[in-house]
């Protein structure tokens, strides 16, 4: 476990050092549960989102995209039950006033069998066990247990009236349900069909923790797939298989994932069957993504229906919901790809399709204009316009550049050297060295073949 903590620290430190992820509001002391993504972090996120959209929307014929407003009328969240039920059990230390999510407090105090306990049972366990002390100040002086609603409340417009109350959405899902009718009216899809959305979600987590695993502001990639009621099981199995395929495609270590059927007591209030796909993070096995059978709960709560053209009757489709946390995908990819088998050369073994930088271009020496000009004009410009995610790197010696690119997870480093100019060996003119990140081996490739060489790796 010490070793695992060490791994998490190394990943967090790499993310900051190399410009992937920074603490939110860092220069003012940080805001817990928020993170800012730097250049390579944004690039990795975009590549993950693109891989998701490509497979689940563009790669299918039955999906419709949505980008709904984050702010919605309060009635949406009243209808869904989020105002009444979207809460976590909380207890406060009366001495230092630190608040804890009760199940997390029990788990961190080494208690087992926490899953499925009611708020009263958790409260009894906390108050009766002399070893459950405040993790902040060590006191054993607990207040009353309460349900804490996790939605961030805000007001829309200048009115102080309660009708102005709105919430930052805690899931992207509802943005799709409230656009169900619009989508059906605009596209006339036949069942089964799905809606997909990628966007921010907000939860006022009592104890945000474990880097980007549990944040207060994060991104989701969700699908609501509408089926005939008797077809839900078949669709559920299909989506579980699809989710596993995608996990492999983006380079998450499949051997670290397990499917956990979620017990009746632990399922979200809207779900009749849920499977959590769990991942072995260095801080324990926890949820990566979820797959839920939401029945007709949401369409019913919004009073929505579908006219079945097959028999001209009205019906309410049932919903299968594959839900992916973008930040958890990001973290699982980092953990799966961090390779320190050579401690001198730790690197991120990103798959080329999601690597923030597909290749870096360097002149062997930065003080030789003939090398610099060739590298810039004939190689960098061409690859940059073809792939976009190409980096110019002439900082430090070649060894240092390789180390830097290894940490960024760049699969290929391309170097323009004197042989490229063909001064001594004319047969090597207009060729460059391409170094492979994973093996460290180099090969010479013709400049004219670089684009097809890289394309073959994507
Ligand atoms: N619409 C269903 C839904 O929101 P959920 O299990 O609460 O279900 C779906 O969330 C996914 O969102 C999770 O599997 C996880 O990947 C991600 N997620 C949830 N809460 C998160 C948080 N606080 N920080 C980062 N990701 C989170």
JSON list of N, CA and C and ligand atoms in Angstrom, two decimals, residues 86 170-174 203 205 212-222 224 268 270 274 276-277 281 287-292 294 321 323-329, ligand 1:
[
{"chain": "A", "resi": 86, "resn": "UNK", "atom": "N", "xyz": [-31.02, 13.40, -3.72]},
{"chain": "A", "resi": 86, "resn": "UNK", "atom": "CA", "xyz": [-29.63, 13.33, -4.16]},
{"chain": "A", "resi": 86, "resn": "UNK", "atom": "C", "xyz": [-28.72, 13.81, -3.03]},
{"chain": "A", "resi": 170, "resn": "UNK", "atom": "N", "xyz": [-26.15, 17.89, -11.54]},
{"chain": "A", "resi": 170, "resn": "UNK", "atom": "CA", "xyz": [-25.26, 16.90, -10.93]},
{"chain": "A", "resi": 170, "resn": "UNK", "atom": "C", "xyz": [-25.00, 15.71, -11.84]},
{"chain": "A", "resi": 171, "resn": "UNK", "atom": "N", "xyz": [-25.69, 15.64, -12.97]},
{"chain": "A", "resi": 171, "resn": "UNK", "atom": "CA", "xyz": [-25.44, 14.60, -13.98]},
{"chain": "A", "resi": 171, "resn": "UNK", "atom": "C", "xyz": [-25.86, 15.19, -15.33]},
{"chain": "A", "resi": 172, "resn": "UNK", "atom": "N", "xyz": [-25.20, 14.74, -16.39]},
{"chain": "A", "resi": 172, "resn": "UNK", "atom": "CA", "xyz": [-25.57, 15.26, -17.71]},
{"chain": "A", "resi": 172, "resn": "UNK", "atom": "C", "xyz": [-26.87, 14.60, -18.20]},
{"chain": "A", "resi": 173, "resn": "UNK", "atom": "N", "xyz": [-27.20, 13.47, -17.60]},
{"chain": "A", "resi": 173, "resn": "UNK", "atom": "CA", "xyz": [-28.34, 12.66, -18.06]},
{"chain": "A", "resi": 173, "resn": "UNK", "atom": "C", "xyz": [-29.61, 13.47, -18.31]},
{"chain": "A", "resi": 174, "resn": "UNK", "atom": "N", "xyz": [-29.97, 14.33, -17.35]},
{"chain": "A", "resi": 174, "resn": "UNK", "atom": "CA", "xyz": [-31.26, 15.01, -17.48]},
{"chain": "A", "resi": 174, "resn": "UNK", "atom": "C", "xyz": [-31.32, 15.95, -18.68]},
{"chain": "A", "resi": 203, "resn": "UNK", "atom": "N", "xyz": [-21.04, 18.33, -8.23]},
{"chain": "A", "resi": 203, "resn": "UNK", "atom": "CA", "xyz": [-21.59, 17.74, -6.99]},
{"chain": "A", "resi": 203, "resn": "UNK", "atom": "C", "xyz": [-20.82, 18.32, -5.82]},
{"chain": "A", "resi": 205, "resn": "UNK", "atom": "N", "xyz": [-19.48, 17.48, -3.19]},
{"chain": "A", "resi": 205, "resn": "UNK", "atom": "CA", "xyz": [-19.00, 16.32, -2.43]},
{"chain": "A", "resi": 205, "resn": "UNK", "atom": "C", "xyz": [-18.55, 16.75, -1.03]},
{"chain": "A", "resi": 212, "resn": "UNK", "atom": "N", "xyz": [-8.09, 13.51, -8.97]},
{"chain": "A", "resi": 212, "resn": "UNK", "atom": "CA", "xyz": [-9.27, 13.83, -9.78]},
{"chain": "A", "resi": 212, "resn": "UNK", "atom": "C", "xyz": [-10.36, 12.76, -9.69]},
{"chain": "A", "resi": 213, "resn": "UNK", "atom": "N", "xyz": [-10.19, 11.79, -8.77]},
{"chain": "A", "resi": 213, "resn": "UNK", "atom": "CA", "xyz": [-11.18, 10.71, -8.66]},
{"chain": "A", "resi": 213, "resn": "UNK", "atom": "C", "xyz": [-12.53, 11.25, -8.19]},
{"chain": "A", "resi": 214, "resn": "UNK", "atom": "N", "xyz": [-12.51, 12.01, -7.09]},
{"chain": "A", "resi": 214, "resn": "UNK", "atom": "CA", "xyz": [-13.77, 12.53, -6.56]},
{"chain": "A", "resi": 214, "resn": "UNK", "atom": "C", "xyz": [-13.68, 14.04, -6.48]},
{"chain": "A", "resi": 215, "resn": "UNK", "atom": "N", "xyz": [-14.27, 14.70, -7.46]},
{"chain": "A", "resi": 215, "resn": "UNK", "atom": "CA", "xyz": [-14.19, 16.16, -7.53]},
{"chain": "A", "resi": 215, "resn": "UNK", "atom": "C", "xyz": [-15.56, 16.78, -7.33]},
{"chain": "A", "resi": 216, "resn": "UNK", "atom": "N", "xyz": [-15.56, 18.09, -7.18]},
{"chain": "A", "resi": 216, "resn": "UNK", "atom": "CA", "xyz": [-16.84, 18.81, -7.08]},
{"chain": "A", "resi": 216, "resn": "UNK", "atom": "C", "xyz": [-17.31, 19.27, -8.46]},
{"chain": "A", "resi": 217, "resn": "UNK", "atom": "N", "xyz": [-16.37, 19.42, -9.37]},
{"chain": "A", "resi": 217, "resn": "UNK", "atom": "CA", "xyz": [-16.70, 19.78, -10.75]},
{"chain": "A", "resi": 217, "resn": "UNK", "atom": "C", "xyz": [-15.96, 18.80, -11.64]},
{"chain": "A", "resi": 218, "resn": "UNK", "atom": "N", "xyz": [-16.68, 18.07, -12.48]},
{"chain": "A", "resi": 218, "resn": "UNK", "atom": "CA", "xyz": [-16.04, 17.05, -13.30]},
{"chain": "A", "resi": 218, "resn": "UNK", "atom": "C", "xyz": [-16.82, 16.90, -14.61]},
{"chain": "A", "resi": 219, "resn": "UNK", "atom": "N", "xyz": [-16.34, 16.02, -15.46]},
{"chain": "A", "resi": 219, "resn": "UNK", "atom": "CA", "xyz": [-17.03, 15.84, -16.74]},
{"chain": "A", "resi": 219, "resn": "UNK", "atom": "C", "xyz": [-17.57, 14.43, -16.87]},
{"chain": "A", "resi": 220, "resn": "UNK", "atom": "N", "xyz": [-18.73, 14.33, -17.48]},
{"chain": "A", "resi": 220, "resn": "UNK", "atom": "CA", "xyz": [-19.33, 13.02, -17.75]},
{"chain": "A", "resi": 220, "resn": "UNK", "atom": "C", "xyz": [-19.51, 12.84, -19.25]},
{"chain": "A", "resi": 221, "resn": "UNK", "atom": "N", "xyz": [-19.50, 11.59, -19.66]},
{"chain": "A", "resi": 221, "resn": "UNK", "atom": "CA", "xyz": [-19.85, 11.23, -21.04]},
{"chain": "A", "resi": 221, "resn": "UNK", "atom": "C", "xyz": [-20.95, 10.20, -20.86]},
{"chain": "A", "resi": 222, "resn": "UNK", "atom": "N", "xyz": [-22.18, 10.58, -21.22]},
{"chain": "A", "resi": 222, "resn": "UNK", "atom": "CA", "xyz": [-23.30, 9.69, -20.89]},
{"chain": "A", "resi": 222, "resn": "UNK", "atom": "C", "xyz": [-24.16, 9.39, -22.12]},
{"chain": "A", "resi": 224, "resn": "UNK", "atom": "N", "xyz": [-28.12, 7.83, -23.00]},
{"chain": "A", "resi": 224, "resn": "UNK", "atom": "CA", "xyz": [-29.43, 7.32, -22.58]},
{"chain": "A", "resi": 224, "resn": "UNK", "atom": "C", "xyz": [-29.94, 6.54, -23.78]},
{"chain": "A", "resi": 268, "resn": "UNK", "atom": "N", "xyz": [-28.61, 3.70, -7.00]},
{"chain": "A", "resi": 268, "resn": "UNK", "atom": "CA", "xyz": [-29.24, 5.02, -7.04]},
{"chain": "A", "resi": 268, "resn": "UNK", "atom": "C", "xyz": [-30.76, 4.83, -7.06]},
{"chain": "A", "resi": 270, "resn": "UNK", "atom": "N", "xyz": [-33.08, 5.76, -8.85]},
{"chain": "A", "resi": 270, "resn": "UNK", "atom": "CA", "xyz": [-33.80, 5.60, -10.10]},
{"chain": "A", "resi": 270, "resn": "UNK", "atom": "C", "xyz": [-33.51, 4.27, -10.80]},
{"chain": "A", "resi": 274, "resn": "UNK", "atom": "N", "xyz": [-27.88, -2.11, -11.63]},
{"chain": "A", "resi": 274, "resn": "UNK", "atom": "CA", "xyz": [-26.68, -1.33, -11.94]},
{"chain": "A", "resi": 274, "resn": "UNK", "atom": "C", "xyz": [-25.46, -2.24, -11.86]},
{"chain": "A", "resi": 276, "resn": "UNK", "atom": "N", "xyz": [-21.42, -1.54, -11.64]},
{"chain": "A", "resi": 276, "resn": "UNK", "atom": "CA", "xyz": [-20.30, -0.60, -11.62]},
{"chain": "A", "resi": 276, "resn": "UNK", "atom": "C", "xyz": [-19.10, -1.32, -12.21]},
{"chain": "A", "resi": 277, "resn": "UNK", "atom": "N", "xyz": [-18.47, -0.68, -13.17]},
{"chain": "A", "resi": 277, "resn": "UNK", "atom": "CA", "xyz": [-17.18, -1.22, -13.62]},
{"chain": "A", "resi": 277, "resn": "UNK", "atom": "C", "xyz": [-16.14, -0.58, -12.71]},
{"chain": "A", "resi": 281, "resn": "UNK", "atom": "N", "xyz": [-7.47, 1.33, -8.42]},
{"chain": "A", "resi": 281, "resn": "UNK", "atom": "CA", "xyz": [-6.65, 2.53, -8.27]},
{"chain": "A", "resi": 281, "resn": "UNK", "atom": "C", "xyz": [-5.61, 2.26, -7.19]},
{"chain": "A", "resi": 287, "resn": "UNK", "atom": "N", "xyz": [-15.20, 2.68, -8.16]},
{"chain": "A", "resi": 287, "resn": "UNK", "atom": "CA", "xyz": [-15.94, 2.84, -9.41]},
{"chain": "A", "resi": 287, "resn": "UNK", "atom": "C", "xyz": [-15.17, 3.61, -10.47]},
{"chain": "A", "resi": 288, "resn": "UNK", "atom": "N", "xyz": [-15.23, 3.05, -11.67]},
{"chain": "A", "resi": 288, "resn": "UNK", "atom": "CA", "xyz": [-14.70, 3.76, -12.83]},
{"chain": "A", "resi": 288, "resn": "UNK", "atom": "C", "xyz": [-15.90, 4.32, -13.62]},
{"chain": "A", "resi": 289, "resn": "UNK", "atom": "N", "xyz": [-16.75, 3.42, -14.11]},
{"chain": "A", "resi": 289, "resn": "UNK", "atom": "CA", "xyz": [-17.95, 3.81, -14.85]},
{"chain": "A", "resi": 289, "resn": "UNK", "atom": "C", "xyz": [-19.14, 3.02, -14.32]},
{"chain": "A", "resi": 290, "resn": "UNK", "atom": "N", "xyz": [-20.34, 3.45, -14.73]},
{"chain": "A", "resi": 290, "resn": "UNK", "atom": "CA", "xyz": [-21.53, 2.72, -14.28]},
{"chain": "A", "resi": 290, "resn": "UNK", "atom": "C", "xyz": [-22.46, 2.44, -15.45]},
{"chain": "A", "resi": 291, "resn": "UNK", "atom": "N", "xyz": [-23.19, 1.34, -15.33]},
{"chain": "A", "resi": 291, "resn": "UNK", "atom": "CA", "xyz": [-24.21, 1.00, -16.32]},
{"chain": "A", "resi": 291, "resn": "UNK", "atom": "C", "xyz": [-25.50, 0.74, -15.55]},
{"chain": "A", "resi": 292, "resn": "UNK", "atom": "N", "xyz": [-26.54, 1.52, -15.88]},
{"chain": "A", "resi": 292, "resn": "UNK", "atom": "CA", "xyz": [-27.77, 1.40, -15.08]},
{"chain": "A", "resi": 292, "resn": "UNK", "atom": "C", "xyz": [-28.99, 1.15, -15.98]},
{"chain": "A", "resi": 294, "resn": "UNK", "atom": "N", "xyz": [-32.47, 2.28, -15.99]},
{"chain": "A", "resi": 294, "resn": "UNK", "atom": "CA", "xyz": [-33.26, 3.33, -15.32]},
{"chain": "A", "resi": 294, "resn": "UNK", "atom": "C", "xyz": [-34.75, 3.14, -15.52]},
{"chain": "A", "resi": 321, "resn": "UNK", "atom": "N", "xyz": [-28.55, 3.13, -19.34]},
{"chain": "A", "resi": 321, "resn": "UNK", "atom": "CA", "xyz": [-27.65, 4.29, -19.25]},
{"chain": "A", "resi": 321, "resn": "UNK", "atom": "C", "xyz": [-26.20, 3.88, -18.99]},
{"chain": "A", "resi": 323, "resn": "UNK", "atom": "N", "xyz": [-22.75, 5.20, -18.29]},
{"chain": "A", "resi": 323, "resn": "UNK", "atom": "CA", "xyz": [-22.27, 6.51, -17.81]},
{"chain": "A", "resi": 323, "resn": "UNK", "atom": "C", "xyz": [-20.77, 6.44, -17.54]},
{"chain": "A", "resi": 324, "resn": "UNK", "atom": "N", "xyz": [-20.04, 7.36, -18.20]},
{"chain": "A", "resi": 324, "resn": "UNK", "atom": "CA", "xyz": [-18.58, 7.36, -18.10]},
{"chain": "A", "resi": 324, "resn": "UNK", "atom": "C", "xyz": [-18.12, 8.67, -17.46]},
{"chain": "A", "resi": 325, "resn": "UNK", "atom": "N", "xyz": [-17.29, 8.60, -16.45]},
{"chain": "A", "resi": 325, "resn": "UNK", "atom": "CA", "xyz": [-16.66, 9.80, -15.89]},
{"chain": "A", "resi": 325, "resn": "UNK", "atom": "C", "xyz": [-15.40, 10.06, -16.68]},
{"chain": "A", "resi": 326, "resn": "UNK", "atom": "N", "xyz": [-15.35, 11.23, -17.32]},
{"chain": "A", "resi": 326, "resn": "UNK", "atom": "CA", "xyz": [-14.17, 11.54, -18.14]},
{"chain": "A", "resi": 326, "resn": "UNK", "atom": "C", "xyz": [-12.91, 11.61, -17.28]},
{"chain": "A", "resi": 327, "resn": "UNK", "atom": "N", "xyz": [-13.03, 12.23, -16.11]},
{"chain": "A", "resi": 327, "resn": "UNK", "atom": "CA", "xyz": [-11.84, 12.40, -15.26]},
{"chain": "A", "resi": 327, "resn": "UNK", "atom": "C", "xyz": [-11.36, 11.05, -14.72]},
{"chain": "A", "resi": 328, "resn": "UNK", "atom": "N", "xyz": [-12.33, 10.17, -14.45]},
{"chain": "A", "resi": 328, "resn": "UNK", "atom": "CA", "xyz": [-11.91, 8.82, -13.98]},
{"chain": "A", "resi": 328, "resn": "UNK", "atom": "C", "xyz": [-11.25, 8.04, -15.11]},
{"chain": "A", "resi": 329, "resn": "UNK", "atom": "N", "xyz": [-11.74, 8.24, -16.35]},
{"chain": "A", "resi": 329, "resn": "UNK", "atom": "CA", "xyz": [-11.07, 7.60, -17.49]},
{"chain": "A", "resi": 329, "resn": "UNK", "atom": "C", "xyz": [-9.63, 8.13, -17.58]},
{"chain": "B", "resi": 1, "resn": "LIG", "atom": "N1", "xyz": [-26.29, 9.66, -14.72]},
{"chain": "B", "resi": 1, "resn": "LIG", "atom": "C1", "xyz": [-25.84, 8.64, -13.84]},
{"chain": "B", "resi": 1, "resn": "LIG", "atom": "C2", "xyz": [-24.81, 9.09, -12.94]},
{"chain": "B", "resi": 1, "resn": "LIG", "atom": "O1", "xyz": [-24.50, 10.26, -12.86]},
{"chain": "B", "resi": 1, "resn": "LIG", "atom": "P1", "xyz": [-23.06, 8.24, -11.21]},
{"chain": "B", "resi": 1, "resn": "LIG", "atom": "O2", "xyz": [-22.59, 6.83, -10.92]},
{"chain": "B", "resi": 1, "resn": "LIG", "atom": "O3", "xyz": [-23.45, 9.08, -10.09]},
{"chain": "B", "resi": 1, "resn": "LIG", "atom": "O4", "xyz": [-24.24, 8.06, -12.26]},
{"chain": "B", "resi": 1, "resn": "LIG", "atom": "C3", "xyz": [-21.52, 8.46, -13.30]},
{"chain": "B", "resi": 1, "resn": "LIG", "atom": "O5", "xyz": [-21.94, 8.97, -12.05]},
{"chain": "B", "resi": 1, "resn": "LIG", "atom": "C4", "xyz": [-20.01, 8.52, -13.43]},
{"chain": "B", "resi": 1, "resn": "LIG", "atom": "O6", "xyz": [-19.56, 9.85, -13.19]},
{"chain": "B", "resi": 1, "resn": "LIG", "atom": "C5", "xyz": [-19.27, 7.66, -12.40]},
{"chain": "B", "resi": 1, "resn": "LIG", "atom": "O7", "xyz": [-19.18, 6.31, -12.82]},
{"chain": "B", "resi": 1, "resn": "LIG", "atom": "C6", "xyz": [-17.93, 8.34, -12.36]},
{"chain": "B", "resi": 1, "resn": "LIG", "atom": "O8", "xyz": [-17.14, 7.90, -13.46]},
{"chain": "B", "resi": 1, "resn": "LIG", "atom": "C7", "xyz": [-18.27, 9.82, -12.58]},
{"chain": "B", "resi": 1, "resn": "LIG", "atom": "N2", "xyz": [-18.33, 10.57, -11.30]},
{"chain": "B", "resi": 1, "resn": "LIG", "atom": "C8", "xyz": [-19.34, 10.59, -10.42]},
{"chain": "B", "resi": 1, "resn": "LIG", "atom": "N3", "xyz": [-19.07, 11.40, -9.38]},
{"chain": "B", "resi": 1, "resn": "LIG", "atom": "C9", "xyz": [-17.84, 11.92, -9.63]},
{"chain": "B", "resi": 1, "resn": "LIG", "atom": "C10", "xyz": [-16.99, 12.84, -8.94]},
{"chain": "B", "resi": 1, "resn": "LIG", "atom": "N4", "xyz": [-17.37, 13.42, -7.79]},
{"chain": "B", "resi": 1, "resn": "LIG", "atom": "N5", "xyz": [-15.79, 13.16, -9.48]},
{"chain": "B", "resi": 1, "resn": "LIG", "atom": "C11", "xyz": [-15.40, 12.60, -10.66]},
{"chain": "B", "resi": 1, "resn": "LIG", "atom": "N6", "xyz": [-16.17, 11.73, -11.35]},
{"chain": "B", "resi": 1, "resn": "LIG", "atom": "C12", "xyz": [-17.37, 11.39, -10.86]}
]
